[in-house]
Amino acid sequence: MSPSERTVMTVWAEVLATEVPGPDADFFDLGGHSLAAARVVSELRRTTGLRVGLGALLARPTVADVAAEIDRLSAEQGAPATAAPATAAADAAEGA
């Protein structure tokens, strides 16, 4: 299991208040709905510092697919997929 998959599973478990069995888990099968999806995206953005889109979750709602989107966004930005914004901000301050 990748770090991005672990991050997605942790966020889903918190938002949905349920256990997420693995990377093939489907957000909607776990009880997710549009309002919860918005909360998940907000938390993933906060956790990763990446602009994870709601459309990505709605179109491909498995842990593995959302984690792949996080990895793709991370590669585009050249940042670690699971870096918290506070860490990124601290790194930027040190380099300034």
Short mmCIF file of N, CA, C and O in Angstrom, two decimals:
data_model
loop_
_atom_site.label_atom_id
_atom_site.label_comp_id
_atom_site.label_asym_id
_atom_site.label_seq_id
_atom_site.Cartn_x
_atom_site.Cartn_y
_atom_site.Cartn_z
N MET A 1 0.85 -1.18 0.00
CA MET A 1 0.00 0.00 0.00
C MET A 1 0.90 1.24 0.00
O MET A 1 1.85 1.34 0.75
N SER A 2 0.55 2.19 -0.85
CA SER A 2 1.37 3.40 -1.00
C SER A 2 1.04 4.42 0.10
O SER A 2 -0.03 4.36 0.71
N PRO A 3 1.94 5.37 0.31
CA PRO A 3 1.65 6.44 1.28
C PRO A 3 0.39 7.23 0.91
O PRO A 3 -0.38 7.61 1.78
N SER A 4 0.19 7.45 -0.38
CA SER A 4 -1.01 8.19 -0.81
C SER A 4 -2.27 7.40 -0.51
O SER A 4 -3.29 7.96 -0.08
N GLU A 5 -2.23 6.09 -0.72
CA GLU A 5 -3.39 5.26 -0.39
C GLU A 5 -3.68 5.29 1.10
O GLU A 5 -4.85 5.39 1.52
N ARG A 6 -2.63 5.25 1.92
CA ARG A 6 -2.83 5.34 3.37
C ARG A 6 -3.46 6.67 3.76
O ARG A 6 -4.34 6.74 4.63
N THR A 7 -3.01 7.75 3.13
CA THR A 7 -3.57 9.08 3.41
C THR A 7 -5.05 9.12 3.06
O THR A 7 -5.87 9.58 3.86
N VAL A 8 -5.40 8.63 1.87
CA VAL A 8 -6.80 8.62 1.44
C VAL A 8 -7.63 7.78 2.40
O VAL A 8 -8.71 8.19 2.84
N MET A 9 -7.15 6.61 2.76
CA MET A 9 -7.89 5.73 3.66
C MET A 9 -8.11 6.38 5.02
O MET A 9 -9.19 6.28 5.60
N THR A 10 -7.11 7.06 5.53
CA THR A 10 -7.23 7.74 6.82
C THR A 10 -8.29 8.83 6.77
O THR A 10 -9.14 8.94 7.66
N VAL A 11 -8.25 9.64 5.71
CA VAL A 11 -9.21 10.74 5.58
C VAL A 11 -10.63 10.18 5.42
O VAL A 11 -11.56 10.64 6.08
N TRP A 12 -10.78 9.17 4.56
CA TRP A 12 -12.12 8.58 4.38
C TRP A 12 -12.64 8.01 5.69
O TRP A 12 -13.80 8.18 6.02
N ALA A 13 -11.78 7.31 6.43
CA ALA A 13 -12.20 6.71 7.70
C ALA A 13 -12.67 7.78 8.67
O ALA A 13 -13.68 7.59 9.38
N GLU A 14 -11.97 8.91 8.71
CA GLU A 14 -12.36 10.00 9.61
C GLU A 14 -13.69 10.63 9.18
O GLU A 14 -14.58 10.83 10.00
N VAL A 15 -13.81 10.94 7.90
CA VAL A 15 -15.01 11.62 7.41
C VAL A 15 -16.23 10.71 7.46
O VAL A 15 -17.32 11.14 7.85
N LEU A 16 -16.06 9.45 7.07
CA LEU A 16 -17.19 8.53 7.00
C LEU A 16 -17.43 7.78 8.30
O LEU A 16 -18.43 7.07 8.43
N ALA A 17 -16.51 7.93 9.26
CA ALA A 17 -16.61 7.24 10.55
C ALA A 17 -16.82 5.74 10.36
O ALA A 17 -17.69 5.13 10.97
N THR A 18 -15.98 5.16 9.49
CA THR A 18 -16.05 3.73 9.23
C THR A 18 -14.67 3.23 8.84
O THR A 18 -13.81 4.01 8.45
N GLU A 19 -14.49 1.94 8.95
CA GLU A 19 -13.24 1.33 8.52
C GLU A 19 -13.20 1.27 7.00
O GLU A 19 -14.20 0.97 6.36
N VAL A 20 -12.04 1.58 6.43
CA VAL A 20 -11.85 1.49 4.99
C VAL A 20 -10.99 0.26 4.75
O VAL A 20 -9.84 0.22 5.17
N PRO A 21 -11.56 -0.78 4.10
CA PRO A 21 -10.88 -2.07 4.03
C PRO A 21 -9.63 -2.14 3.17
O PRO A 21 -8.80 -3.00 3.40
N GLY A 22 -9.47 -1.25 2.21
CA GLY A 22 -8.28 -1.33 1.38
C GLY A 22 -8.37 -0.44 0.16
O GLY A 22 -9.35 0.29 -0.02
N PRO A 23 -7.37 -0.51 -0.71
CA PRO A 23 -7.29 0.38 -1.87
C PRO A 23 -8.43 0.23 -2.87
O PRO A 23 -8.70 1.14 -3.64
N ASP A 24 -9.11 -0.91 -2.88
CA ASP A 24 -10.21 -1.10 -3.82
C ASP A 24 -11.55 -0.62 -3.27
O ASP A 24 -12.57 -0.70 -3.97
N ALA A 25 -11.55 -0.11 -2.04
CA ALA A 25 -12.80 0.35 -1.43
C ALA A 25 -13.38 1.51 -2.22
O ALA A 25 -12.66 2.40 -2.68
N ASP A 26 -14.69 1.50 -2.38
CA ASP A 26 -15.42 2.52 -3.12
C ASP A 26 -16.07 3.49 -2.12
O ASP A 26 -16.76 3.06 -1.19
N PHE A 27 -15.84 4.76 -2.33
CA PHE A 27 -16.33 5.81 -1.44
C PHE A 27 -17.84 5.70 -1.22
O PHE A 27 -18.32 5.78 -0.09
N PHE A 28 -18.60 5.50 -2.29
CA PHE A 28 -20.05 5.47 -2.17
C PHE A 28 -20.55 4.18 -1.54
O PHE A 28 -21.54 4.20 -0.81
N ASP A 29 -19.85 3.08 -1.78
CA ASP A 29 -20.22 1.82 -1.14
C ASP A 29 -20.01 1.88 0.38
O ASP A 29 -20.64 1.14 1.13
N LEU A 30 -19.11 2.75 0.82
CA LEU A 30 -18.83 2.91 2.25
C LEU A 30 -19.79 3.88 2.92
O LEU A 30 -19.67 4.17 4.10
N GLY A 31 -20.75 4.39 2.15
CA GLY A 31 -21.73 5.32 2.71
C GLY A 31 -21.48 6.77 2.36
O GLY A 31 -22.16 7.66 2.87
N GLY A 32 -20.52 7.02 1.50
CA GLY A 32 -20.22 8.38 1.09
C GLY A 32 -21.33 8.99 0.26
O GLY A 32 -22.10 8.28 -0.38
N HIS A 33 -21.41 10.32 0.30
CA HIS A 33 -22.39 11.08 -0.48
C HIS A 33 -21.73 12.40 -0.86
O HIS A 33 -20.58 12.65 -0.49
N SER A 34 -22.44 13.24 -1.59
CA SER A 34 -21.81 14.45 -2.13
C SER A 34 -21.28 15.39 -1.04
O SER A 34 -20.20 15.96 -1.19
N LEU A 35 -21.98 15.54 0.05
CA LEU A 35 -21.52 16.43 1.12
C LEU A 35 -20.26 15.85 1.77
O LEU A 35 -19.29 16.58 2.03
N ALA A 36 -20.25 14.55 2.01
CA ALA A 36 -19.05 13.90 2.56
C ALA A 36 -17.90 13.99 1.58
O ALA A 36 -16.74 14.17 1.99
N ALA A 37 -18.18 13.90 0.28
CA ALA A 37 -17.13 14.01 -0.73
C ALA A 37 -16.47 15.38 -0.66
O ALA A 37 -15.25 15.50 -0.75
N ALA A 38 -17.28 16.42 -0.48
CA ALA A 38 -16.73 17.77 -0.35
C ALA A 38 -15.83 17.87 0.88
O ALA A 38 -14.76 18.49 0.84
N ARG A 39 -16.24 17.25 1.97
CA ARG A 39 -15.42 17.25 3.20
C ARG A 39 -14.12 16.50 2.98
O ARG A 39 -13.06 16.92 3.44
N VAL A 40 -14.20 15.36 2.28
CA VAL A 40 -13.00 14.57 1.99
C VAL A 40 -12.02 15.38 1.15
O VAL A 40 -10.82 15.42 1.45
N VAL A 41 -12.51 16.02 0.11
CA VAL A 41 -11.64 16.80 -0.76
C VAL A 41 -10.99 17.93 0.03
O VAL A 41 -9.78 18.18 -0.10
N SER A 42 -11.75 18.59 0.86
CA SER A 42 -11.20 19.67 1.69
C SER A 42 -10.09 19.15 2.60
O SER A 42 -9.02 19.76 2.72
N GLU A 43 -10.32 18.01 3.23
CA GLU A 43 -9.32 17.43 4.13
C GLU A 43 -8.10 16.95 3.37
O GLU A 43 -6.96 17.11 3.83
N LEU A 44 -8.30 16.36 2.19
CA LEU A 44 -7.15 15.92 1.39
C LEU A 44 -6.32 17.11 0.94
O LEU A 44 -5.09 17.05 0.92
N ARG A 45 -6.98 18.21 0.59
CA ARG A 45 -6.25 19.43 0.22
C ARG A 45 -5.42 19.93 1.40
O ARG A 45 -4.28 20.32 1.25
N ARG A 46 -6.04 19.94 2.58
CA ARG A 46 -5.34 20.42 3.77
C ARG A 46 -4.16 19.50 4.10
O ARG A 46 -3.06 19.95 4.40
N THR A 47 -4.39 18.20 4.02
CA THR A 47 -3.38 17.22 4.39
C THR A 47 -2.21 17.17 3.41
O THR A 47 -1.06 17.07 3.83
N THR A 48 -2.52 17.23 2.13
CA THR A 48 -1.48 17.07 1.11
C THR A 48 -0.92 18.38 0.58
O THR A 48 0.16 18.40 0.02
N GLY A 49 -1.70 19.46 0.70
CA GLY A 49 -1.29 20.73 0.11
C GLY A 49 -1.51 20.76 -1.40
O GLY A 49 -1.03 21.66 -2.07
N LEU A 50 -2.26 19.80 -1.92
CA LEU A 50 -2.51 19.70 -3.35
C LEU A 50 -3.96 20.06 -3.65
O LEU A 50 -4.83 19.89 -2.82
N ARG A 51 -4.21 20.52 -4.87
CA ARG A 51 -5.56 20.91 -5.29
C ARG A 51 -6.33 19.70 -5.80
O ARG A 51 -6.64 19.59 -6.99
N VAL A 52 -6.64 18.79 -4.90
CA VAL A 52 -7.42 17.61 -5.24
C VAL A 52 -8.82 18.08 -5.63
O VAL A 52 -9.42 18.87 -4.92
N GLY A 53 -9.31 17.60 -6.77
CA GLY A 53 -10.60 18.06 -7.26
C GLY A 53 -11.74 17.14 -6.87
O GLY A 53 -11.58 15.91 -6.81
N LEU A 54 -12.89 17.73 -6.62
CA LEU A 54 -14.08 16.96 -6.29
C LEU A 54 -14.45 16.03 -7.44
O LEU A 54 -14.86 14.89 -7.23
N GLY A 55 -14.29 16.50 -8.66
CA GLY A 55 -14.62 15.70 -9.83
C GLY A 55 -13.83 14.40 -9.90
O GLY A 55 -14.36 13.37 -10.34
N ALA A 56 -12.58 14.43 -9.46
CA ALA A 56 -11.75 13.22 -9.47
C ALA A 56 -12.34 12.16 -8.55
O ALA A 56 -12.39 10.98 -8.92
N LEU A 57 -12.78 12.57 -7.39
CA LEU A 57 -13.39 11.62 -6.44
C LEU A 57 -14.72 11.09 -6.97
O LEU A 57 -14.99 9.90 -6.89
N LEU A 58 -15.53 11.97 -7.52
CA LEU A 58 -16.85 11.56 -8.00
C LEU A 58 -16.75 10.64 -9.22
O LEU A 58 -17.53 9.71 -9.36
N ALA A 59 -15.78 10.89 -10.09
CA ALA A 59 -15.64 10.10 -11.32
C ALA A 59 -15.02 8.74 -11.08
O ALA A 59 -15.38 7.75 -11.72
N ARG A 60 -14.06 8.68 -10.16
CA ARG A 60 -13.33 7.43 -9.90
C ARG A 60 -13.19 7.29 -8.38
O ARG A 60 -12.15 7.60 -7.82
N PRO A 61 -14.25 6.77 -7.73
CA PRO A 61 -14.34 6.83 -6.27
C PRO A 61 -13.69 5.70 -5.48
O PRO A 61 -14.21 5.30 -4.43
N THR A 62 -12.57 5.17 -5.94
CA THR A 62 -11.88 4.17 -5.12
C THR A 62 -10.66 4.81 -4.48
O THR A 62 -10.12 5.81 -4.98
N VAL A 63 -10.22 4.22 -3.40
CA VAL A 63 -9.01 4.70 -2.72
C VAL A 63 -7.85 4.75 -3.71
O VAL A 63 -7.13 5.75 -3.80
N ALA A 64 -7.66 3.67 -4.46
CA ALA A 64 -6.53 3.59 -5.40
C ALA A 64 -6.58 4.69 -6.45
O ALA A 64 -5.55 5.30 -6.77
N ASP A 65 -7.78 4.98 -6.97
CA ASP A 65 -7.90 6.02 -7.99
C ASP A 65 -7.66 7.41 -7.43
O ASP A 65 -7.00 8.24 -8.07
N VAL A 66 -8.17 7.69 -6.25
CA VAL A 66 -7.95 9.00 -5.64
C VAL A 66 -6.47 9.15 -5.28
O VAL A 66 -5.86 10.21 -5.48
N ALA A 67 -5.86 8.08 -4.78
CA ALA A 67 -4.42 8.12 -4.46
C ALA A 67 -3.60 8.35 -5.74
O ALA A 67 -2.61 9.10 -5.71
N ALA A 68 -4.00 7.74 -6.84
CA ALA A 68 -3.29 7.95 -8.11
C ALA A 68 -3.40 9.41 -8.55
O ALA A 68 -2.43 9.98 -9.07
N GLU A 69 -4.55 10.02 -8.32
CA GLU A 69 -4.72 11.44 -8.65
C GLU A 69 -3.81 12.30 -7.77
O GLU A 69 -3.20 13.25 -8.24
N ILE A 70 -3.71 11.96 -6.50
CA ILE A 70 -2.81 12.69 -5.60
C ILE A 70 -1.36 12.55 -6.08
O ILE A 70 -0.61 13.53 -6.13
N ASP A 71 -0.98 11.34 -6.46
CA ASP A 71 0.38 11.12 -6.96
C ASP A 71 0.63 11.91 -8.23
O ASP A 71 1.71 12.48 -8.43
N ARG A 72 -0.37 11.97 -9.12
CA ARG A 72 -0.23 12.73 -10.37
C ARG A 72 -0.06 14.22 -10.07
O ARG A 72 0.83 14.87 -10.62
N LEU A 73 -0.90 14.75 -9.20
CA LEU A 73 -0.80 16.17 -8.83
C LEU A 73 0.54 16.46 -8.18
O LEU A 73 1.16 17.51 -8.44
N SER A 74 0.99 15.56 -7.33
CA SER A 74 2.25 15.72 -6.65
C SER A 74 3.41 15.75 -7.65
O SER A 74 4.32 16.58 -7.54
N ALA A 75 3.38 14.86 -8.62
CA ALA A 75 4.44 14.81 -9.63
C ALA A 75 4.47 16.09 -10.45
O ALA A 75 5.55 16.60 -10.78
N GLU A 76 3.29 16.64 -10.76
CA GLU A 76 3.22 17.90 -11.50
C GLU A 76 3.85 19.03 -10.72
O GLU A 76 4.47 19.92 -11.30
N GLN A 77 3.68 19.02 -9.41
CA GLN A 77 4.21 20.09 -8.57
C GLN A 77 5.60 19.80 -8.04
O GLN A 77 6.23 20.66 -7.44
N GLY A 78 6.06 18.56 -8.21
CA GLY A 78 7.38 18.20 -7.70
C GLY A 78 7.44 18.14 -6.19
O GLY A 78 8.48 18.34 -5.59
N ALA A 79 6.29 17.83 -5.55
CA ALA A 79 6.22 17.79 -4.09
C ALA A 79 5.88 16.37 -3.64
O ALA A 79 5.22 15.64 -4.36
N PRO A 80 6.31 15.97 -2.43
CA PRO A 80 5.89 14.68 -1.90
C PRO A 80 4.38 14.64 -1.77
O PRO A 80 3.76 15.61 -1.35
N ALA A 81 3.75 13.52 -2.11
CA ALA A 81 2.30 13.41 -2.14
C ALA A 81 1.65 13.60 -0.77
O ALA A 81 0.52 14.02 -0.68
N THR A 82 2.34 13.29 0.30
CA THR A 82 1.71 13.36 1.61
C THR A 82 2.29 14.46 2.49
O THR A 82 2.10 14.47 3.69
N ALA A 83 2.98 15.43 1.89
CA ALA A 83 3.53 16.54 2.67
C ALA A 83 2.39 17.43 3.15
O ALA A 83 1.53 17.83 2.38
N ALA A 84 2.38 17.73 4.42
CA ALA A 84 1.37 18.62 4.97
C ALA A 84 1.73 20.06 4.60
O ALA A 84 2.90 20.41 4.50
N PRO A 85 0.73 20.93 4.39
CA PRO A 85 1.01 22.32 4.05
C PRO A 85 1.91 23.01 5.04
O PRO A 85 2.76 23.80 4.67
N ALA A 86 1.76 22.70 6.33
CA ALA A 86 2.60 23.34 7.34
C ALA A 86 4.07 22.99 7.11
O ALA A 86 4.95 23.84 7.25
N THR A 87 4.34 21.75 6.75
CA THR A 87 5.70 21.34 6.46
C THR A 87 6.22 22.06 5.23
O THR A 87 7.35 22.54 5.20
N ALA A 88 5.40 22.16 4.20
CA ALA A 88 5.81 22.84 2.97
C ALA A 88 6.08 24.31 3.25
O ALA A 88 7.05 24.88 2.76
N ALA A 89 5.23 24.93 4.09
CA ALA A 89 5.43 26.33 4.44
C ALA A 89 6.72 26.52 5.24
O ALA A 89 7.46 27.47 5.04
N ALA A 90 6.98 25.59 6.16
CA ALA A 90 8.21 25.67 6.94
C ALA A 90 9.43 25.51 6.06
O ALA A 90 10.43 26.24 6.21
N ASP A 91 9.37 24.60 5.11
CA ASP A 91 10.48 24.40 4.17
C ASP A 91 10.70 25.67 3.34
O ASP A 91 11.84 26.06 3.09
N ALA A 92 9.63 26.30 2.89
CA ALA A 92 9.73 27.51 2.10
C ALA A 92 10.34 28.64 2.92
O ALA A 92 11.17 29.41 2.44
N ALA A 93 9.96 28.72 4.20
CA ALA A 93 10.49 29.77 5.07
C ALA A 93 11.98 29.58 5.29
O ALA A 93 12.74 30.54 5.35
N GLU A 94 12.42 28.30 5.42
CA GLU A 94 13.82 28.04 5.62
C GLU A 94 14.63 28.41 4.38
O GLU A 94 15.76 28.88 4.49
N GLY A 95 14.05 28.22 3.20
CA GLY A 95 14.75 28.52 1.96
C GLY A 95 14.71 29.99 1.61
O GLY A 95 15.42 30.45 0.72
N ALA A 96 13.89 30.77 2.29
CA ALA A 96 13.74 32.19 1.96
C ALA A 96 14.83 33.02 2.57
O ALA A 96 15.45 32.73 3.51
#
